[in-house]
PDB file of C-alpha atoms in Angstrom:
ATOM      1  CA  MET H   1      -7.645  27.649  18.071  1.00 58.00           C
ATOM      2  CA  THR H   2      -3.857  27.548  18.888  1.00 72.00           C
ATOM      3  CA  ASP H   3      -1.473  28.324  16.266  1.00 87.00           C
ATOM      4  CA  GLN H   4      -0.313  24.404  14.814  1.00 93.00           C
ATOM      5  CA  ALA H   5       3.313  23.937  13.417  1.00 93.00           C
ATOM      6  CA  LEU H   6       2.713  24.732   9.930  1.00 94.00           C
ATOM      7  CA  SER H   7      -0.341  27.634  10.598  1.00 92.00           C
ATOM      8  CA  ASP H   8       1.640  30.393   8.702  1.00 89.00           C
ATOM      9  CA  LEU H   9       2.503  28.330   5.426  1.00 91.00           C
ATOM     10  CA  LYS H  10       0.694  28.106   2.483  1.00 92.00           C
ATOM     11  CA  VAL H  11       0.586  25.473  -0.030  1.00 94.00           C
ATOM     12  CA  VAL H  12      -0.899  24.559  -3.584  1.00 93.00           C
ATOM     13  CA  GLU H  13      -1.103  21.596  -4.503  1.00 94.00           C
ATOM     14  CA  TRP H  14      -1.283  20.492  -7.949  1.00 92.00           C
ATOM     15  CA  GLY H  15      -0.928  17.092  -7.765  1.00 90.00           C
ATOM     16  CA  THR H  16      -3.470  13.582  -8.457  1.00 89.00           C
ATOM     17  CA  PHE H  17      -3.595  10.442  -6.719  1.00 93.00           C
ATOM     18  CA  ILE H  18      -1.559  10.071  -4.181  1.00 94.00           C
ATOM     19  CA  SER H  19       1.851  11.450  -3.395  1.00 93.00           C
ATOM     20  CA  ALA H  20       1.032  14.558  -3.758  1.00 94.00           C
ATOM     21  CA  PRO H  21      -2.436  15.227  -1.862  1.00 96.00           C
ATOM     22  CA  PHE H  22      -1.440  13.018   0.762  1.00 97.00           C
ATOM     23  CA  CYS H  23       2.065  14.745   1.368  1.00 96.00           C
ATOM     24  CA  ALA H  24      -0.184  18.410   1.227  1.00 97.00           C
ATOM     25  CA  LYS H  25      -2.926  16.790   3.793  1.00 97.00           C
ATOM     26  CA  LEU H  26       0.267  16.390   6.565  1.00 97.00           C
ATOM     27  CA  MET H  27       0.473  19.974   5.981  1.00 97.00           C
ATOM     28  CA  ALA H  28      -3.263  20.933   5.980  1.00 97.00           C
ATOM     29  CA  ASP H  29      -3.351  18.389   9.252  1.00 97.00           C
ATOM     30  CA  MET H  30      -0.566  20.553  10.829  1.00 97.00           C
ATOM     31  CA  GLY H  31      -2.624  23.838  10.040  1.00 96.00           C
ATOM     32  CA  ALA H  32      -0.991  24.680   6.774  1.00 95.00           C
ATOM     33  CA  GLU H  33      -3.060  26.357   4.496  1.00 93.00           C
ATOM     34  CA  VAL H  34      -3.329  24.111   1.637  1.00 95.00           C
ATOM     35  CA  THR H  35      -5.511  24.794  -1.706  1.00 94.00           C
ATOM     36  CA  LYS H  36      -5.829  21.962  -4.281  1.00 96.00           C
ATOM     37  CA  VAL H  37      -6.050  22.812  -8.226  1.00 95.00           C
ATOM     38  CA  GLU H  38      -8.238  19.864 -10.150  1.00 95.00           C
ATOM     39  CA  PRO H  39      -8.460  19.756 -13.930  1.00 93.00           C
ATOM     40  CA  PRO H  40     -12.173  20.377 -14.621  1.00 94.00           C
ATOM     41  CA  SER H  41     -13.315  17.591 -17.204  1.00 89.00           C
ATOM     42  CA  THR H  42     -11.847  14.526 -14.900  1.00 89.00           C
ATOM     43  CA  GLY H  43     -10.648  16.132 -11.114  1.00 94.00           C
ATOM     44  CA  ASP H  44      -8.649  14.199  -9.216  1.00 95.00           C
ATOM     45  CA  GLU H  45      -7.695  10.925 -10.232  1.00 95.00           C
ATOM     46  CA  SER H  46      -8.056   9.076  -6.862  1.00 96.00           C
ATOM     47  CA  ARG H  47     -11.726  10.370  -6.921  1.00 96.00           C
ATOM     48  CA  GLN H  48     -11.985   7.285  -9.394  1.00 96.00           C
ATOM     49  CA  HIS H  49     -10.763   5.030  -7.209  1.00 96.00           C
ATOM     50  CA  GLY H  50     -13.027   3.335  -4.043  1.00 96.00           C
ATOM     51  CA  PRO H  51     -14.126   2.592  -1.511  1.00 97.00           C
ATOM     52  CA  PHE H  52     -17.313   3.700  -2.143  1.00 98.00           C
ATOM     53  CA  PRO H  53     -21.096   3.904  -0.248  1.00 97.00           C
ATOM     54  CA  ARG H  54     -22.592   0.518  -1.143  1.00 97.00           C
ATOM     55  CA  ASP H  55     -20.007  -0.111  -3.690  1.00 97.00           C
ATOM     56  CA  ILE H  56     -21.672   2.512  -5.920  1.00 97.00           C
ATOM     57  CA  PRO H  57     -18.831   4.562  -7.749  1.00 96.00           C
ATOM     58  CA  ASN H  58     -19.228   8.352  -7.461  1.00 96.00           C
ATOM     59  CA  ILE H  59     -16.926  10.731  -8.033  1.00 95.00           C
ATOM     60  CA  GLU H  60     -18.225  12.686  -5.165  1.00 96.00           C
ATOM     61  CA  LYS H  61     -18.234   9.906  -2.477  1.00 96.00           C
ATOM     62  CA  SER H  62     -14.737   8.357  -3.154  1.00 97.00           C
ATOM     63  CA  GLY H  63     -13.232   7.205   0.370  1.00 97.00           C
ATOM     64  CA  LEU H  64     -10.023   7.942  -0.994  1.00 98.00           C
ATOM     65  CA  PHE H  65     -10.480  10.848  -2.659  1.00 98.00           C
ATOM     66  CA  LEU H  66     -12.351  12.452   0.829  1.00 97.00           C
ATOM     67  CA  TYR H  67      -9.511  11.353   2.510  1.00 98.00           C
ATOM     68  CA  LEU H  68      -6.770  12.525   1.289  1.00 98.00           C
ATOM     69  CA  ASN H  69      -8.210  16.337   0.875  1.00 97.00           C
ATOM     70  CA  THR H  70      -9.912  17.145   4.141  1.00 95.00           C
ATOM     71  CA  ASN H  71      -8.414  20.378   5.282  1.00 96.00           C
ATOM     72  CA  LYS H  72      -7.998  21.727   2.229  1.00 97.00           C
ATOM     73  CA  TYR H  73      -9.542  24.275  -0.012  1.00 96.00           C
ATOM     74  CA  GLY H  74      -9.814  23.732  -3.584  1.00 95.00           C
ATOM     75  CA  VAL H  75     -10.119  24.899  -7.147  1.00 95.00           C
ATOM     76  CA  THR H  76     -11.266  23.537 -10.448  1.00 96.00           C
ATOM     77  CA  LEU H  77      -9.425  25.278 -13.464  1.00 94.00           C
ATOM     78  CA  ASP H  78      -6.259  23.788 -16.045  1.00 93.00           C
ATOM     79  CA  PRO H  79      -3.070  25.933 -15.522  1.00 91.00           C
ATOM     80  CA  THR H  80      -2.155  25.351 -18.721  1.00 90.00           C
ATOM     81  CA  LYS H  81      -4.667  26.972 -20.292  1.00 94.00           C
ATOM     82  CA  PRO H  82      -4.441  31.046 -20.714  1.00 95.00           C
ATOM     83  CA  ALA H  83      -7.341  31.363 -18.136  1.00 95.00           C
ATOM     84  CA  GLY H  84      -6.478  28.900 -15.581  1.00 95.00           C
ATOM     85  CA  LYS H  85      -2.639  30.075 -15.968  1.00 94.00           C
ATOM     86  CA  GLU H  86      -4.022  33.131 -15.076  1.00 94.00           C
ATOM     87  CA  VAL H  87      -5.257  32.425 -12.174  1.00 92.00           C
ATOM     88  CA  PHE H  88      -2.574  29.728 -10.456  1.00 92.00           C
ATOM     89  CA  LEU H  89      -0.150  32.194 -11.095  1.00 91.00           C
ATOM     90  CA  LYS H  90      -2.324  34.736  -8.916  1.00 89.00           C
ATOM     91  CA  LEU H  91      -3.007  31.716  -6.377  1.00 87.00           C
ATOM     92  CA  ILE H  92       1.053  31.466  -5.910  1.00 88.00           C
ATOM     93  CA  LYS H  93       2.556  35.171  -6.600  1.00 86.00           C
ATOM     94  CA  THR H  94      -1.048  38.140  -4.974  1.00 76.00           C
ATOM     95  CA  PRO H  95       0.799  38.630  -1.854  1.00 75.00           C
ATOM     96  CA  ILE H  96      -2.687  37.864   0.020  1.00 73.00           C
ATOM     97  CA  PHE H  97      -2.348  34.656  -1.398  1.00 70.00           C
ATOM     98  CA  SER H  98       1.222  33.806  -1.870  1.00 72.00           C
ATOM     99  CA  CYS H  99       1.996  30.557  -1.109  1.00 76.00           C
ATOM    100  CA  ARG H 100       5.424  28.962  -0.034  1.00 85.00           C
ATOM    101  CA  ILE H 101       5.292  25.708  -1.860  1.00 87.00           C
ATOM    102  CA  ILE H 102       3.885  24.650  -4.639  1.00 88.00           C
ATOM    103  CA  LEU H 103       3.315  20.347  -4.352  1.00 87.00           C
ATOM    104  CA  MET H 104       2.980  18.862  -8.046  1.00 87.00           C
ATOM    105  CA  THR H 105       3.149  14.784  -9.455  1.00 82.00           C
ATOM    106  CA  SER H 106       4.164  14.351 -12.964  1.00 64.00           C
ATOM    107  CA  SER H 107       2.460  14.849 -15.371  1.00 58.00           C
ATOM    108  CA  LYS H 108       1.852  14.646 -19.339  1.00 55.00           C
ATOM    109  CA  LYS H 109       3.057  17.900 -19.598  1.00 54.00           C
ATOM    110  CA  PRO H 110       5.837  19.449 -17.597  1.00 50.00           C
ATOM    111  CA  ALA H 111       5.684  21.803 -15.440  1.00 51.00           C
ATOM    112  CA  SER H 112       7.864  24.021 -18.035  1.00 52.00           C
ATOM    113  CA  THR H 113       4.857  24.409 -20.029  1.00 54.00           C
ATOM    114  CA  MET H 114       3.570  27.163 -17.307  1.00 55.00           C
ATOM    115  CA  ASN H 115       6.225  29.604 -17.532  1.00 55.00           C
ATOM    116  CA  PRO H 116       6.041  31.426 -14.113  1.00 49.00           C
TER     117      PRO H 116
END
């Protein structure tokens, strides 16, 4: 495969529903290496929205979620908890994984709780 426009870019997506996932999808489609971070208990909010095959809700088969998250890696962790924060910081700071962009959507907990 030939190099794509964003093939040297690493992105961590800590966002939910549509805005951050769609932006990250566009970057992934242009070759960026995108790692999506989902919370352990609920996953991305878009998993709750259809369409679903045969209109039977299933968080693993949400058409919206599958569309928004093609070409991405995924990890389940909570960056606001000590263990999750440690992994999250490794994702963004370790030279071999070092990302250049962090995409976030607003949430109840501000990014300042991370203190990277």
